[in-house]
Short mmCIF file of C-alpha atoms in Angstrom, two decimals:
data_model
loop_
_atom_site.label_atom_id
_atom_site.label_comp_id
_atom_site.label_asym_id
_atom_site.label_seq_id
_atom_site.Cartn_x
_atom_site.Cartn_y
_atom_site.Cartn_z
CA MET A 1 209.78 125.98 126.64
CA SER A 2 213.32 126.79 127.81
CA THR A 3 214.88 129.70 125.97
CA ASP A 4 217.84 127.71 124.65
CA LYS A 5 215.45 125.24 122.98
CA GLN A 6 213.28 127.83 121.28
CA PRO A 7 213.02 127.01 117.57
CA LEU A 8 213.11 130.74 116.76
CA LEU A 9 216.54 131.07 118.34
CA GLN A 10 218.14 128.13 116.54
CA PRO A 11 220.51 128.83 113.64
CA TYR A 12 219.21 128.20 110.14
CA GLU A 13 221.29 126.97 107.26
CA SER A 14 220.28 126.02 103.75
CA LYS A 15 222.42 125.88 100.62
CA ASN A 16 221.52 129.54 99.99
CA LEU A 17 221.21 131.02 103.49
CA LYS A 18 223.19 130.91 106.72
CA LEU A 19 221.44 132.76 109.54
CA ARG A 20 222.26 132.98 113.24
CA ASN A 21 218.59 132.56 114.20
CA ARG A 22 215.18 132.21 112.57
CA VAL A 23 213.84 135.61 113.63
CA VAL A 24 213.41 137.87 110.59
CA MET A 25 212.77 141.60 110.65
CA ALA A 26 209.89 142.04 108.22
CA PRO A 27 209.92 144.80 105.58
CA MET A 28 208.02 147.87 106.81
CA THR A 29 207.48 151.22 105.12
CA ARG A 30 208.74 153.97 107.44
CA SER A 31 208.82 157.02 105.11
CA ARG A 32 212.08 158.46 106.45
CA ALA A 33 213.82 159.31 103.16
CA ASN A 34 212.63 162.91 103.24
CA ASN A 35 215.46 164.31 101.14
CA ALA A 36 215.71 165.45 97.53
CA GLU A 37 217.44 162.24 96.44
CA LYS A 38 214.90 159.91 98.12
CA ALA A 39 217.97 158.17 99.53
CA ALA A 40 218.56 156.20 102.70
CA THR A 41 221.31 157.60 104.95
CA GLY A 42 223.77 156.01 107.31
CA ASP A 43 222.74 158.35 110.11
CA LEU A 44 219.03 157.53 109.99
CA GLN A 45 218.25 154.25 108.22
CA GLY A 46 221.75 152.98 108.99
CA THR A 47 221.25 153.48 112.73
CA TYR A 48 217.74 151.99 112.62
CA TYR A 49 218.79 148.76 110.94
CA GLU A 50 222.09 148.54 112.84
CA GLN A 51 220.12 148.58 116.10
CA ARG A 52 218.19 145.52 114.88
CA ALA A 53 221.16 143.59 113.47
CA SER A 54 220.77 140.66 115.88
CA ALA A 55 217.86 139.45 113.73
CA GLY A 56 218.72 136.36 111.73
CA LEU A 57 217.79 138.39 108.65
CA ILE A 58 216.70 141.99 108.10
CA ILE A 59 214.48 142.72 105.12
CA THR A 60 214.38 146.45 104.49
CA GLU A 61 211.39 148.57 103.69
CA GLY A 62 210.29 148.53 100.06
CA SER A 63 212.72 150.47 97.88
CA GLN A 64 211.32 151.69 94.58
CA VAL A 65 213.01 150.41 91.42
CA SER A 66 212.19 153.59 89.45
CA GLU A 67 210.43 156.92 89.79
CA LYS A 68 207.36 155.29 88.25
CA ALA A 69 207.32 152.75 91.08
CA VAL A 70 206.68 155.34 93.82
CA GLY A 71 203.38 155.41 95.69
CA TYR A 72 204.15 156.66 99.20
CA ILE A 73 205.86 159.75 100.55
CA ASN A 74 209.54 159.69 101.50
CA THR A 75 210.30 156.11 100.51
CA PRO A 76 213.92 155.37 99.54
CA GLY A 77 214.82 154.25 96.03
CA ILE A 78 217.49 152.00 94.54
CA HIS A 79 217.71 153.38 90.98
CA SER A 80 220.15 156.30 91.26
CA ALA A 81 223.82 156.61 92.19
CA ALA A 82 222.93 158.68 95.27
CA GLN A 83 220.49 156.02 96.45
CA VAL A 84 223.07 153.26 95.99
CA ALA A 85 225.59 155.32 97.98
CA GLY A 86 223.06 155.93 100.74
CA TRP A 87 222.16 152.27 101.07
CA LYS A 88 225.87 151.38 101.11
CA GLU A 89 226.21 153.36 104.33
CA VAL A 90 223.37 151.29 105.76
CA THR A 91 224.75 147.88 104.78
CA GLU A 92 228.19 148.75 106.13
CA LYS A 93 226.71 149.53 109.54
CA VAL A 94 224.60 146.38 109.62
CA HIS A 95 227.48 144.15 108.56
CA ALA A 96 229.78 145.75 111.12
CA ALA A 97 227.21 144.74 113.74
CA GLY A 98 227.20 141.16 112.45
CA GLY A 99 223.87 141.36 110.64
CA THR A 100 222.50 139.99 107.37
CA ILE A 101 220.33 142.31 105.27
CA PHE A 102 218.24 141.99 102.11
CA LEU A 103 216.74 144.93 100.22
CA GLN A 104 213.09 144.71 99.23
CA LEU A 105 212.51 145.77 95.61
CA TRP A 106 209.20 147.56 95.12
CA HIS A 107 206.79 148.86 92.49
CA VAL A 108 203.37 149.82 93.83
CA GLY A 109 201.62 149.98 90.45
CA ARG A 110 198.12 151.42 90.75
CA MET A 111 198.42 151.92 94.53
CA SER A 112 199.80 155.36 93.76
CA HIS A 113 198.51 158.72 92.61
CA PRO A 114 199.21 161.21 89.77
CA ASP A 115 200.65 163.57 92.41
CA PHE A 116 203.72 161.30 92.50
CA HIS A 117 204.11 161.30 88.72
CA ASN A 118 203.87 164.93 87.61
CA GLY A 119 200.19 164.45 86.91
CA ASP A 120 200.63 161.28 84.84
CA LEU A 121 198.68 158.16 85.70
CA PRO A 122 200.32 155.37 87.69
CA HIS A 123 200.84 152.09 85.82
CA SER A 124 199.12 148.74 86.29
CA ALA A 125 198.09 145.55 84.51
CA SER A 126 194.73 147.08 83.55
CA ALA A 127 193.00 150.44 83.82
CA ILE A 128 190.97 149.44 86.89
CA ASN A 129 190.73 151.76 89.89
CA PRO A 130 191.58 149.92 93.12
CA ASN A 131 189.12 152.26 94.88
CA SER A 132 191.55 152.78 97.71
CA LYS A 133 193.53 155.69 99.17
CA SER A 134 197.01 156.96 98.38
CA TYR A 135 199.01 158.86 100.99
CA THR A 136 200.39 161.78 99.02
CA PRO A 137 202.46 164.79 100.15
CA GLU A 138 199.10 166.55 100.63
CA GLY A 139 197.57 163.72 102.66
CA PHE A 140 195.26 160.88 101.70
CA LYS A 141 193.67 161.08 98.26
CA ASP A 142 191.41 158.70 96.36
CA THR A 143 193.17 156.44 93.89
CA VAL A 144 192.40 156.75 90.19
CA ALA A 145 192.09 154.38 87.27
CA PRO A 146 195.72 153.71 86.25
CA LYS A 147 197.21 153.46 82.79
CA GLU A 148 197.21 149.92 81.40
CA MET A 149 200.85 149.10 80.81
CA THR A 150 201.96 148.66 77.22
CA LYS A 151 204.39 145.90 76.33
CA GLU A 152 207.07 148.59 76.22
CA ASP A 153 206.12 149.64 79.76
CA ILE A 154 206.37 146.04 80.91
CA GLU A 155 209.74 145.57 79.23
CA GLN A 156 211.06 148.73 80.86
CA THR A 157 209.81 147.64 84.28
CA ILE A 158 211.52 144.28 83.89
CA LYS A 159 214.76 146.14 83.15
CA ASP A 160 214.14 148.38 86.17
CA PHE A 161 213.90 145.39 88.51
CA ALA A 162 217.03 143.78 87.06
CA ASN A 163 218.95 147.05 87.39
CA ALA A 164 217.69 147.57 90.94
CA ALA A 165 218.85 144.08 91.92
CA LYS A 166 222.30 144.82 90.50
CA ASN A 167 222.36 148.15 92.35
CA ALA A 168 221.41 146.44 95.61
CA ILE A 169 224.35 144.05 95.45
CA GLU A 170 226.59 146.99 94.53
CA ALA A 171 225.30 148.72 97.68
CA GLY A 172 226.44 145.76 99.75
CA PHE A 173 223.19 143.93 100.38
CA ASP A 174 223.35 140.18 100.96
CA GLY A 175 220.37 139.73 98.67
CA VAL A 176 217.04 141.16 97.55
CA GLU A 177 213.39 140.39 98.11
CA ILE A 178 210.97 141.02 95.24
CA HIS A 179 207.78 142.50 96.67
CA SER A 180 205.18 140.62 94.63
CA SER A 181 202.58 140.93 97.38
CA ASN A 182 200.06 143.14 99.19
CA GLY A 183 198.17 144.51 96.21
CA TYR A 184 201.19 146.05 94.48
CA LEU A 185 202.19 145.71 90.83
CA PHE A 186 202.88 141.98 90.55
CA HIS A 187 199.79 141.17 92.60
CA GLN A 188 197.76 143.37 90.23
CA PHE A 189 198.89 141.12 87.37
CA PHE A 190 198.17 137.90 89.30
CA ASN A 191 194.56 138.57 90.24
CA ALA A 192 191.89 138.32 87.56
CA THR A 193 189.87 141.03 89.33
CA SER A 194 192.65 143.57 88.61
CA ASN A 195 193.96 142.10 85.36
CA HIS A 196 191.57 142.19 82.40
CA ARG A 197 194.27 142.02 79.73
CA THR A 198 193.70 140.01 76.57
CA ASP A 199 197.37 139.68 75.53
CA GLU A 200 200.00 137.24 76.79
CA TYR A 201 199.95 138.92 80.24
CA GLY A 202 196.24 138.30 80.89
CA GLY A 203 193.58 135.62 80.82
CA SER A 204 195.04 132.33 82.01
CA LYS A 205 196.88 131.99 85.31
CA GLU A 206 200.04 131.21 83.36
CA ASN A 207 199.70 134.50 81.49
CA ARG A 208 198.93 136.51 84.63
CA ALA A 209 202.08 135.11 86.26
CA ARG A 210 204.26 135.71 83.18
CA PHE A 211 205.45 139.16 84.24
CA LEU A 212 206.82 137.83 87.54
CA PHE A 213 208.79 135.05 85.92
CA GLU A 214 210.15 137.36 83.24
CA VAL A 215 211.41 139.62 86.03
CA LEU A 216 213.03 136.67 87.82
CA ASP A 217 214.69 135.59 84.58
CA ALA A 218 216.03 139.12 84.05
CA VAL A 219 217.20 139.51 87.64
CA LYS A 220 219.16 136.26 87.54
CA GLN A 221 221.12 137.65 84.59
CA GLN A 222 222.37 140.39 86.94
CA ILE A 223 222.80 138.66 90.31
CA PRO A 224 222.80 135.02 91.48
CA ILE A 225 219.22 133.79 91.84
CA GLN A 226 220.31 132.30 95.18
CA LYS A 227 220.40 135.87 96.50
CA VAL A 228 216.74 136.49 95.61
CA GLY A 229 213.73 136.06 97.90
CA LEU A 230 210.10 136.57 96.92
CA ARG A 231 207.07 137.70 98.89
CA LEU A 232 203.46 136.63 98.22
CA ASN A 233 200.13 137.18 99.98
CA PRO A 234 197.68 134.68 98.41
CA SER A 235 194.58 135.37 100.55
CA LEU A 236 194.72 139.16 100.58
CA HIS A 237 191.13 140.34 100.26
CA GLY A 238 189.32 143.61 100.75
CA ILE A 239 192.40 145.77 101.37
CA PHE A 240 195.12 147.31 99.18
CA GLY A 241 192.56 147.25 96.38
CA MET A 242 192.58 143.45 96.15
CA THR A 243 189.54 141.25 95.64
CA MET A 244 189.84 137.47 95.50
CA ASP A 245 187.86 135.26 93.14
CA GLU A 246 187.67 131.53 92.56
CA ASP A 247 190.82 131.59 90.42
CA THR A 248 193.02 133.43 92.94
CA ILE A 249 194.30 130.50 94.99
CA PRO A 250 194.77 128.23 91.94
CA THR A 251 196.91 131.02 90.47
CA PHE A 252 199.10 131.14 93.56
CA ASP A 253 199.28 127.33 93.58
CA TYR A 254 200.66 127.54 90.04
CA ILE A 255 203.12 130.33 90.90
CA ILE A 256 204.47 128.62 94.02
CA GLU A 257 204.83 125.26 92.30
CA LYS A 258 206.72 126.93 89.43
CA LEU A 259 209.01 128.75 91.89
CA ASN A 260 210.52 125.34 92.66
CA ASP A 261 212.28 125.72 89.29
CA TYR A 262 214.13 128.75 90.71
CA ASP A 263 216.81 128.25 93.35
CA LEU A 264 215.60 131.16 95.50
CA ALA A 265 216.99 132.24 98.86
CA TYR A 266 213.48 131.87 100.30
CA LEU A 267 209.76 132.26 99.71
CA HIS A 268 208.12 134.78 102.08
CA LEU A 269 204.39 134.14 102.56
CA SER A 270 201.78 136.05 104.56
CA GLU A 271 198.87 134.54 106.44
CA PRO A 272 195.61 136.40 105.67
CA PHE A 273 195.65 140.02 106.82
CA THR A 274 191.89 139.95 107.44
CA ASP A 275 189.31 137.33 108.37
CA VAL A 276 188.66 135.39 105.16
CA SER A 277 186.88 132.45 106.78
CA GLU A 278 183.62 133.45 105.09
CA ILE A 279 185.22 133.72 101.64
CA PRO A 280 184.58 130.31 100.04
CA TYR A 281 187.60 130.43 97.72
CA ALA A 282 190.11 131.83 100.23
CA GLU A 283 192.80 129.82 102.00
CA THR A 284 192.84 130.47 105.75
CA GLN A 285 196.08 128.56 106.50
CA ILE A 286 198.74 129.70 104.08
CA ALA A 287 201.82 128.06 105.62
CA LYS A 288 200.06 124.71 105.97
CA ARG A 289 198.85 124.80 102.38
CA TYR A 290 202.13 125.78 100.77
CA ARG A 291 204.72 123.99 102.88
CA PRO A 292 204.07 120.72 101.06
CA ILE A 293 204.12 122.47 97.67
CA TYR A 294 207.23 124.63 98.02
CA LYS A 295 210.49 122.72 98.38
CA GLY A 296 212.80 125.56 99.43
CA THR A 297 213.14 127.77 102.50
CA LEU A 298 209.73 129.01 103.64
CA MET A 299 209.26 132.20 105.66
CA ILE A 300 205.87 133.13 107.16
CA ASN A 301 204.54 136.35 108.63
CA SER A 302 201.48 138.31 109.78
CA ASN A 303 200.63 138.80 113.44
CA PHE A 304 203.05 136.25 114.86
CA ASP A 305 204.22 136.57 118.45
CA GLN A 306 206.98 134.60 120.14
CA GLU A 307 204.77 131.64 121.05
CA LYS A 308 203.15 131.35 117.62
CA GLY A 309 206.50 131.81 115.93
CA ASN A 310 208.07 128.97 117.86
CA GLN A 311 205.03 126.79 117.21
CA VAL A 312 204.92 127.24 113.43
CA ILE A 313 208.59 126.20 113.19
CA GLU A 314 208.13 123.29 115.60
CA ASP A 315 205.13 122.10 113.57
CA GLY A 316 207.30 122.07 110.47
CA ASP A 317 205.15 124.58 108.58
CA ALA A 318 207.87 127.23 108.19
CA ASP A 319 211.62 127.62 108.54
CA LEU A 320 211.70 131.34 109.36
CA VAL A 321 209.25 133.80 110.92
CA ALA A 322 209.11 137.50 110.03
CA PHE A 323 208.08 139.99 112.72
CA GLY A 324 206.91 143.47 111.78
CA LYS A 325 205.55 145.91 114.36
CA PRO A 326 207.35 144.28 117.32
CA TYR A 327 210.60 145.24 115.60
CA ILE A 328 209.61 148.90 115.45
CA SER A 329 209.73 149.30 119.23
CA ASN A 330 212.02 146.42 120.21
CA PRO A 331 215.38 146.70 118.46
CA ASP A 332 216.64 143.85 120.66
CA LEU A 333 213.71 141.55 119.86
CA VAL A 334 215.90 138.43 119.62
CA GLU A 335 217.46 139.07 123.02
CA ARG A 336 214.04 139.76 124.57
CA PHE A 337 212.80 136.42 123.24
CA GLU A 338 215.92 134.78 124.62
CA GLN A 339 215.83 136.43 128.04
CA GLY A 340 212.06 136.59 128.55
CA VAL A 341 212.00 140.41 128.64
CA GLU A 342 208.61 142.05 128.12
CA LEU A 343 208.12 143.81 124.80
CA THR A 344 207.80 147.59 124.52
CA ASP A 345 204.64 148.93 122.85
CA TRP A 346 205.02 150.86 119.60
CA ASP A 347 203.76 154.37 118.93
CA GLN A 348 201.61 154.20 115.82
CA ASP A 349 201.57 158.01 115.50
CA THR A 350 205.26 157.96 114.50
CA PHE A 351 205.21 155.08 112.01
CA TYR A 352 205.54 157.37 108.98
CA THR A 353 206.83 160.67 110.38
CA PRO A 354 210.26 162.16 109.58
CA GLY A 355 213.33 161.96 111.76
CA HIS A 356 214.63 159.86 114.64
CA LYS A 357 211.53 160.09 116.86
CA GLY A 358 209.66 156.78 116.93
CA TYR A 359 212.39 155.30 114.74
CA THR A 360 215.82 155.05 116.35
CA ASP A 361 214.91 156.20 119.88
CA TYR A 362 213.40 152.93 121.16
CA GLU A 363 215.81 151.58 123.74
CA ALA A 364 217.21 148.09 124.05
CA LYS A 365 216.31 146.54 127.41
CA THR A 366 218.82 143.72 127.13
CA ALA A 367 222.48 143.23 126.42
CA VAL A 368 222.51 142.92 122.65
CA LYS A 369 224.88 140.31 121.33
CA ALA A 370 227.19 141.21 118.47
#
C-alpha cells in the first residue's frame, strides 16, 4: 500500500471532529506528576505531548477528577486551580505545534488502596475486593474490599466529573474522554460480578449503567457534549479485577446502543486485552460487533500496528485507531508510518519513573510536520 493512500494518514472529519489524520495517541499512565500539587507541567508533560502533536488526536493519561479518584502514584489531577494551570501550559504547547488534545477524566474506584486516602477505603459500586494489586508509594500492595458508595457519594462523584470537564475546557483542552473502561469505577458499576447493589444503581443492566448516563447528563450541563468522548472495554476479563459473566456483553450492547442518544465526539473501544476465545459469553471482535450498533465516530485500540490499523479502517470497522506503546518511543509515529521508517523499541523499565528519562528523550527519526 503506497504511503499516500494509507487510510491511517487520511484526514477525518465528522460534525464533531476535524483531525489531520486517523492516528490517535492512546491514553497511557506515565506517573510523572511527582510534585506536591499532582499537577502536569509545561516542561515535562508539555514537552512530551508537544513532541507527539502530529497525531490526529492526543488523548492524555487519565487525570483524576478528585482526590478520592486516585489509585496510582504521581498521576496528574484536574480538580484544583494549580492542576488547571499546569494543564494549560500543556495545551498551549500542543496547540502551538498544531495538535488536537483531549483530557481523559479518571476515577479508579476500587483499583486503589487506603494508602492513597489517609487510611480510608477506596470507593466502588459494592464492597467487593478486586483481588488485584495497587501500586502505592511503597510499592505493590494487595487491594482491599472498598467502601460501597452511598447515594451521596455517587452524587458527589457525578459533580466531580462535571467540574473536571469544565476545568479541562478552561485549561484549553479540545475535549475530554471519560474513562469508563479497564476495570475502573464505571466498569465496576457495569459488571454484575463487581456490582451487587440492590438500589437503582444495581440489578438490571439499565440500573448498572445509570451512573454513567447521569455523569454524561451532568457533564453536558458544563461543556458541549460534542466535546466528550467515552472509552469502553467490553471483553475485559481476568485483569484489573474484572470478571465477565453472561450478562456482561448484553450490558455493553445496551450502553452502546443508548450512547446513540448522545452526540459524542467519539466512542473509544478496546479489543480484548487477553485471549477470551474460551470464554463462552465474551466477544472476541469488538469493532466488528459494535460498528453496526454505534452510529457515531468509532475509535478502536489494543495491540494495533500500522498494517492492522490501516486494515481496520479499510474494512469499515473503525474510523480512528489509537496507538499506545508505540507512541512512548516514537514521538514521530505518524511520520514514520508515512515514510516507512522503522519503529524504535520502548524501554518498559521507564514507563512509570520520574523525570525526562524514557519520557521526552526518545528522538524523532523523521522530519516532523507542523
